[in-house]
Amino acid sequence: MMSKTTQTNLITSTQNQLNNVQVMGILNVTPDSFSDGGQFTHFDSALKQVEKMIDNNVDIIDIGGESTRPGAVDVSVQDEIVRVIPLLKAIKSRFDINVSIDTSKAEVMGEAITYGADMINDVRALQNTGCLEVVAQSDIAVCLMHMQGMPRTMQENPEYNDIIEDILEFFRQRIDCCERSGINKERLVLDPGFGFGKTVAHNYEVLAKFAQFKTLGLPVLAGVSRKSMIGNLLNRDVNERLAGSLAAAIVAVQQGANIIRVHDVQESVDALNILKAVTQYNQLLS
């Protein structure tokens, strides 16, 4: 389960936000993820990436065993467990770091909880069969993400009446469902789901109005790293999106993001430290 220290940080960050922003480093152990597919499928290379992220002051490592990019192929429960759980066990036995498991399968969640995961990061917001029940039997933290549609089809002409209000209403419903299932609200983190069933215009409206998600009184995660919303705007290939990713992450933090989910940990930590230094200086002058 997530350590009491980390849970406290996640919650108190709504009050002392900037000093408690956490960097979540992405570790995809998949052959087909949109940015780093195939880079860390081997156990040793994955552990080396973990060490690198820890050296660069990551706060949470987010392990994903199934790609959720548009058009991604489904992965069986057993294949996902084989990809994720041995790595989780190795990390928890060797390092003092919080680990999140990026999954929408109840069976994978159960295994992850058994072997010491600190957070479940679910793009389906615990809507799949058995997920609520598995998580309710633990005291693990959970990130609930908004997605319109399913990964294979989510980018086929997504439409909203009012995208911010639609996402907020989705969160209200999922929070209520979690609480009725025995999952305390204090365990929840929200993710508006950049790139998941949203056009480029939708994504930038979500970023521009990110502060509105704080009205629900929960920590909010921003995952913009290397996404197509950056590539499409700047006409940059996936490996040329660092500057755009950093800019978008800082905009989200300035509007209250408590966690930024990133591929480039060192650069993201550096950017956050600059923002903190400027903010602290301004506070001294005020």
CSV table of C-alpha atoms in Angstrom, one decimal:
chain,number,residue,atom,x,y,z
A,1,MET,CA,0.0,0.0,0.0
A,2,MET,CA,1.0,3.6,-0.4
A,3,SER,CA,3.1,4.8,2.5
A,4,LYS,CA,1.4,7.2,4.9
A,5,THR,CA,4.0,9.8,4.1
A,6,THR,CA,3.1,9.7,0.4
A,7,GLN,CA,-0.6,9.7,1.0
A,8,THR,CA,-0.2,12.7,3.3
A,9,ASN,CA,1.8,14.5,0.6
A,10,LEU,CA,-0.9,13.8,-2.0
A,11,ILE,CA,-3.6,15.2,0.3
A,12,THR,CA,-1.7,18.2,1.8
A,13,SER,CA,-0.5,19.2,-1.6
A,14,THR,CA,-4.0,20.6,-2.2
A,15,GLN,CA,-3.2,23.1,0.6
A,16,ASN,CA,0.5,23.6,0.0
A,17,GLN,CA,0.5,22.7,-3.6
A,18,LEU,CA,3.7,23.8,-5.2
A,19,ASN,CA,6.1,22.5,-2.5
A,20,ASN,CA,4.4,19.1,-2.8
A,21,VAL,CA,4.1,18.6,-6.6
A,22,GLN,CA,5.2,15.0,-7.3
A,23,VAL,CA,6.9,13.8,-10.4
A,24,MET,CA,5.6,10.4,-11.7
A,25,GLY,CA,8.1,8.7,-14.0
A,26,ILE,CA,6.7,6.6,-16.8
A,27,LEU,CA,8.0,3.1,-17.3
A,28,ASN,CA,6.3,1.3,-20.1
A,29,VAL,CA,7.3,-2.4,-20.3
A,30,THR,CA,5.4,-2.8,-23.6
A,31,PRO,CA,6.6,-3.3,-27.2
A,32,ASP,CA,4.0,-0.8,-28.6
A,33,SER,CA,3.7,2.3,-26.4
A,34,PHE,CA,3.5,5.4,-28.5
A,35,SER,CA,6.8,7.0,-27.3
A,36,ASP,CA,9.0,4.4,-25.7
A,37,GLY,CA,7.6,1.1,-26.8
A,38,GLY,CA,10.2,-1.7,-26.7
A,39,GLN,CA,12.9,0.3,-24.8
A,40,PHE,CA,12.3,-1.3,-21.4
A,41,THR,CA,10.8,-4.7,-22.2
A,42,HIS,CA,13.9,-6.4,-20.9
A,43,PHE,CA,14.1,-6.8,-17.1
A,44,ASP,CA,17.6,-5.3,-16.8
A,45,SER,CA,17.0,-2.3,-19.0
A,46,ALA,CA,13.8,-1.6,-17.0
A,47,LEU,CA,15.7,-1.7,-13.7
A,48,LYS,CA,18.4,0.6,-15.1
A,49,GLN,CA,15.7,3.1,-16.0
A,50,VAL,CA,14.3,2.8,-12.5
A,51,GLU,CA,17.7,3.6,-11.1
A,52,LYS,CA,18.1,6.5,-13.4
A,53,MET,CA,14.7,8.0,-12.5
A,54,ILE,CA,15.5,7.6,-8.8
A,55,ASP,CA,18.9,9.3,-9.2
A,56,ASN,CA,17.0,12.2,-10.9
A,57,ASN,CA,14.6,12.5,-7.9
A,58,VAL,CA,11.5,10.9,-9.2
A,59,ASP,CA,8.7,10.6,-6.6
A,60,ILE,CA,6.6,7.8,-8.1
A,61,ILE,CA,7.3,5.2,-10.8
A,62,ASP,CA,4.4,4.3,-13.0
A,63,ILE,CA,4.7,0.8,-14.6
A,64,GLY,CA,2.5,0.0,-17.6
A,65,GLY,CA,2.2,-3.4,-19.1
A,66,GLU,CA,-0.4,-2.6,-21.8
A,67,SER,CA,-0.3,0.3,-24.3
A,68,THR,CA,-3.4,2.6,-24.3
A,69,ARG,CA,-2.5,4.5,-27.4
A,70,PRO,CA,-5.2,4.8,-30.1
A,71,GLY,CA,-5.4,1.5,-32.0
A,72,ALA,CA,-3.4,-0.5,-29.4
A,73,VAL,CA,-3.7,-4.3,-29.3
A,74,ASP,CA,-5.3,-5.8,-26.3
A,75,VAL,CA,-3.1,-7.7,-23.9
A,76,SER,CA,-4.2,-10.7,-21.9
A,77,VAL,CA,-4.3,-10.7,-18.1
A,78,GLN,CA,-1.5,-13.3,-17.9
A,79,ASP,CA,0.8,-11.4,-20.3
A,80,GLU,CA,0.3,-8.2,-18.4
A,81,ILE,CA,1.0,-9.8,-15.1
A,82,VAL,CA,4.2,-11.4,-16.5
A,83,ARG,CA,5.3,-8.0,-17.7
A,84,VAL,CA,4.5,-6.0,-14.6
A,85,ILE,CA,4.6,-8.1,-11.4
A,86,PRO,CA,8.2,-9.4,-11.5
A,87,LEU,CA,9.4,-5.8,-12.1
A,88,LEU,CA,7.2,-4.5,-9.2
A,89,LYS,CA,8.6,-7.1,-6.9
A,90,ALA,CA,12.2,-6.3,-7.8
A,91,ILE,CA,11.7,-2.5,-7.4
A,92,LYS,CA,10.0,-2.9,-4.0
A,93,SER,CA,12.8,-5.2,-2.8
A,94,ARG,CA,15.7,-3.0,-4.0
A,95,PHE,CA,14.5,0.6,-3.7
A,96,ASP,CA,12.6,2.9,-1.3
A,97,ILE,CA,10.3,4.4,-3.9
A,98,ASN,CA,6.6,4.6,-4.5
A,99,VAL,CA,5.3,2.5,-7.4
A,100,SER,CA,2.1,2.9,-9.4
A,101,ILE,CA,0.7,0.2,-11.6
A,102,ASP,CA,-1.0,1.5,-14.8
A,103,THR,CA,-3.8,-1.1,-15.4
A,104,SER,CA,-7.5,-1.5,-15.9
A,105,LYS,CA,-7.7,-5.2,-15.1
A,106,ALA,CA,-8.9,-6.4,-11.7
A,107,GLU,CA,-6.6,-9.4,-11.7
A,108,VAL,CA,-3.6,-7.3,-12.3
A,109,MET,CA,-4.6,-4.8,-9.6
A,110,GLY,CA,-5.0,-7.7,-7.2
A,111,GLU,CA,-1.5,-9.0,-7.9
A,112,ALA,CA,-0.1,-5.5,-7.7
A,113,ILE,CA,-1.6,-4.9,-4.3
A,114,THR,CA,-0.3,-8.2,-3.1
A,115,TYR,CA,3.2,-7.4,-4.0
A,116,GLY,CA,3.3,-3.9,-2.6
A,117,ALA,CA,2.1,-1.4,-5.2
A,118,ASP,CA,1.4,2.0,-3.7
A,119,MET,CA,-1.1,3.3,-6.3
A,120,ILE,CA,-3.3,2.0,-9.1
A,121,ASN,CA,-3.4,4.3,-12.1
A,122,ASP,CA,-6.5,3.3,-14.1
A,123,VAL,CA,-7.5,4.9,-17.5
A,124,ARG,CA,-10.9,3.3,-17.1
A,125,ALA,CA,-11.4,4.8,-13.6
A,126,LEU,CA,-12.3,1.4,-12.0
A,127,GLN,CA,-15.2,0.8,-14.4
A,128,ASN,CA,-14.1,-2.7,-15.5
A,129,THR,CA,-15.6,-5.8,-13.8
A,130,GLY,CA,-14.2,-6.5,-10.4
A,131,CYS,CA,-11.9,-3.4,-10.1
A,132,LEU,CA,-13.9,-1.6,-7.5
A,133,GLU,CA,-14.2,-4.7,-5.3
A,134,VAL,CA,-10.4,-5.4,-5.5
A,135,VAL,CA,-9.4,-1.9,-4.7
A,136,ALA,CA,-12.0,-1.6,-1.9
A,137,GLN,CA,-10.4,-4.5,-0.1
A,138,SER,CA,-7.1,-2.6,0.2
A,139,ASP,CA,-6.1,0.9,1.3
A,140,ILE,CA,-4.1,1.6,-1.8
A,141,ALA,CA,-4.3,5.0,-3.6
A,142,VAL,CA,-6.1,5.2,-6.9
A,143,CYS,CA,-5.9,7.6,-9.9
A,144,LEU,CA,-9.2,7.8,-11.8
A,145,MET,CA,-8.7,9.0,-15.3
A,146,HIS,CA,-11.4,10.4,-17.7
A,147,MET,CA,-11.6,8.8,-21.1
A,148,GLN,CA,-14.3,9.2,-23.7
A,149,GLY,CA,-14.7,5.9,-25.5
A,150,MET,CA,-12.2,3.1,-25.6
A,151,PRO,CA,-8.5,3.3,-26.6
A,152,ARG,CA,-9.0,1.8,-30.1
A,153,THR,CA,-11.7,4.2,-31.1
A,154,MET,CA,-11.4,7.1,-28.6
A,155,GLN,CA,-10.0,9.6,-31.2
A,156,GLU,CA,-12.7,9.0,-33.8
A,157,ASN,CA,-14.5,12.4,-33.7
A,158,PRO,CA,-14.9,12.9,-29.9
A,159,GLU,CA,-17.6,15.4,-29.0
A,160,TYR,CA,-18.7,17.2,-25.7
A,161,ASN,CA,-21.4,19.5,-24.6
A,162,ASP,CA,-19.1,21.3,-22.3
A,163,ILE,CA,-15.8,19.4,-21.9
A,164,ILE,CA,-14.9,20.7,-18.5
A,165,GLU,CA,-18.3,20.2,-17.0
A,166,ASP,CA,-18.6,16.8,-18.7
A,167,ILE,CA,-15.3,15.7,-17.1
A,168,LEU,CA,-16.3,17.1,-13.7
A,169,GLU,CA,-19.6,15.2,-13.8
A,170,PHE,CA,-17.8,12.0,-14.8
A,171,PHE,CA,-15.5,12.5,-11.8
A,172,ARG,CA,-18.4,13.2,-9.4
A,173,GLN,CA,-20.1,10.0,-10.5
A,174,ARG,CA,-16.9,7.9,-10.1
A,175,ILE,CA,-16.1,9.4,-6.7
A,176,ASP,CA,-19.6,8.6,-5.6
A,177,CYS,CA,-19.3,5.1,-6.9
A,178,CYS,CA,-16.0,4.6,-5.2
A,179,GLU,CA,-17.3,5.8,-1.8
A,180,ARG,CA,-20.4,3.6,-2.1
A,181,SER,CA,-18.0,0.7,-2.7
A,182,GLY,CA,-16.0,1.4,0.4
A,183,ILE,CA,-13.1,3.4,-1.2
A,184,ASN,CA,-12.6,6.5,0.9
A,185,LYS,CA,-12.4,9.8,-1.1
A,186,GLU,CA,-9.1,10.6,0.6
A,187,ARG,CA,-7.5,7.7,-1.4
A,188,LEU,CA,-8.4,9.2,-4.8
A,189,VAL,CA,-6.5,11.2,-7.4
A,190,LEU,CA,-8.1,12.6,-10.5
A,191,ASP,CA,-6.7,12.7,-14.1
A,192,PRO,CA,-8.6,14.6,-16.8
A,193,GLY,CA,-7.0,12.4,-19.4
A,194,PHE,CA,-5.2,14.5,-22.0
A,195,GLY,CA,-5.4,12.7,-25.3
A,196,PHE,CA,-8.0,10.2,-24.3
A,197,GLY,CA,-11.0,10.9,-26.4
A,198,LYS,CA,-10.2,14.5,-27.0
A,199,THR,CA,-9.3,16.7,-30.0
A,200,VAL,CA,-6.3,19.0,-30.0
A,201,ALA,CA,-8.7,21.9,-29.2
A,202,HIS,CA,-10.3,19.9,-26.4
A,203,ASN,CA,-6.9,19.2,-24.9
A,204,TYR,CA,-5.8,22.8,-24.8
A,205,GLU,CA,-9.1,23.9,-23.3
A,206,VAL,CA,-8.6,21.3,-20.5
A,207,LEU,CA,-5.1,22.6,-20.0
A,208,ALA,CA,-6.3,26.3,-20.0
A,209,LYS,CA,-9.0,25.5,-17.5
A,210,PHE,CA,-7.1,22.9,-15.5
A,211,ALA,CA,-7.7,24.7,-12.2
A,212,GLN,CA,-11.4,23.9,-12.4
A,213,PHE,CA,-10.7,20.3,-11.5
A,214,LYS,CA,-9.4,21.4,-8.2
A,215,THR,CA,-12.9,22.3,-7.2
A,216,LEU,CA,-13.6,18.7,-6.3
A,217,GLY,CA,-11.1,18.9,-3.5
A,218,LEU,CA,-8.8,16.1,-4.6
A,219,PRO,CA,-5.2,15.9,-5.9
A,220,VAL,CA,-5.1,16.2,-9.7
A,221,LEU,CA,-2.6,14.5,-12.1
A,222,ALA,CA,-1.5,16.0,-15.4
A,223,GLY,CA,-0.2,13.6,-18.0
A,224,VAL,CA,0.9,15.6,-21.1
A,225,SER,CA,4.4,14.2,-21.7
A,226,ARG,CA,5.2,13.8,-25.5
A,227,LYS,CA,1.5,13.5,-26.4
A,228,SER,CA,0.0,14.3,-29.8
A,229,MET,CA,-1.5,17.5,-28.6
A,230,ILE,CA,2.1,18.8,-28.4
A,231,GLY,CA,3.3,17.2,-31.7
A,232,ASN,CA,0.2,18.4,-33.6
A,233,LEU,CA,0.5,21.9,-32.4
A,234,LEU,CA,4.3,22.2,-32.9
A,235,ASN,CA,4.7,19.8,-35.8
A,236,ARG,CA,7.2,17.7,-33.8
A,237,ASP,CA,7.8,14.0,-33.9
A,238,VAL,CA,7.4,12.1,-30.6
A,239,ASN,CA,11.0,12.3,-29.6
A,240,GLU,CA,11.2,16.1,-30.3
A,241,ARG,CA,8.5,17.1,-27.8
A,242,LEU,CA,10.5,17.8,-24.7
A,243,ALA,CA,10.2,21.6,-24.7
A,244,GLY,CA,6.5,21.4,-25.4
A,245,SER,CA,6.0,18.7,-22.7
A,246,LEU,CA,7.8,20.8,-20.1
A,247,ALA,CA,5.9,24.0,-21.0
A,248,ALA,CA,2.5,22.1,-20.7
A,249,ALA,CA,3.5,20.5,-17.4
A,250,ILE,CA,4.5,23.8,-15.9
A,251,VAL,CA,1.2,25.4,-17.1
A,252,ALA,CA,-0.7,22.5,-15.3
A,253,VAL,CA,1.3,23.0,-12.1
A,254,GLN,CA,0.7,26.7,-12.1
A,255,GLN,CA,-3.0,25.8,-12.2
A,256,GLY,CA,-2.8,23.3,-9.3
A,257,ALA,CA,-1.6,20.0,-10.7
A,258,ASN,CA,-0.3,17.9,-7.8
A,259,ILE,CA,1.4,15.2,-9.9
A,260,ILE,CA,2.9,15.4,-13.3
A,261,ARG,CA,3.4,12.2,-15.2
A,262,VAL,CA,6.5,12.4,-17.4
A,263,HIS,CA,8.9,10.5,-19.6
A,264,ASP,CA,11.8,12.9,-18.9
A,265,VAL,CA,12.3,13.0,-15.1
A,266,GLN,CA,15.5,15.0,-14.8
A,267,GLU,CA,14.3,17.8,-17.1
A,268,SER,CA,10.9,17.9,-15.4
A,269,VAL,CA,12.4,18.1,-11.9
A,270,ASP,CA,14.7,20.9,-13.1
A,271,ALA,CA,11.7,22.9,-14.6
A,272,LEU,CA,9.8,22.5,-11.4
A,273,ASN,CA,12.7,23.7,-9.3
A,274,ILE,CA,12.9,26.9,-11.4
A,275,LEU,CA,9.2,27.5,-10.8
A,276,LYS,CA,9.6,26.9,-7.1
A,277,ALA,CA,12.6,29.3,-6.9
A,278,VAL,CA,10.7,32.1,-8.6
A,279,THR,CA,7.6,31.5,-6.5
A,280,GLN,CA,9.6,31.5,-3.3
A,281,TYR,CA,11.3,34.7,-4.3
A,282,ASN,CA,8.0,36.4,-5.0
A,283,GLN,CA,6.7,35.3,-1.6
A,284,LEU,CA,9.7,36.9,0.1
A,285,LEU,CA,9.0,40.2,-1.7
A,286,SER,CA,5.3,40.1,-0.8
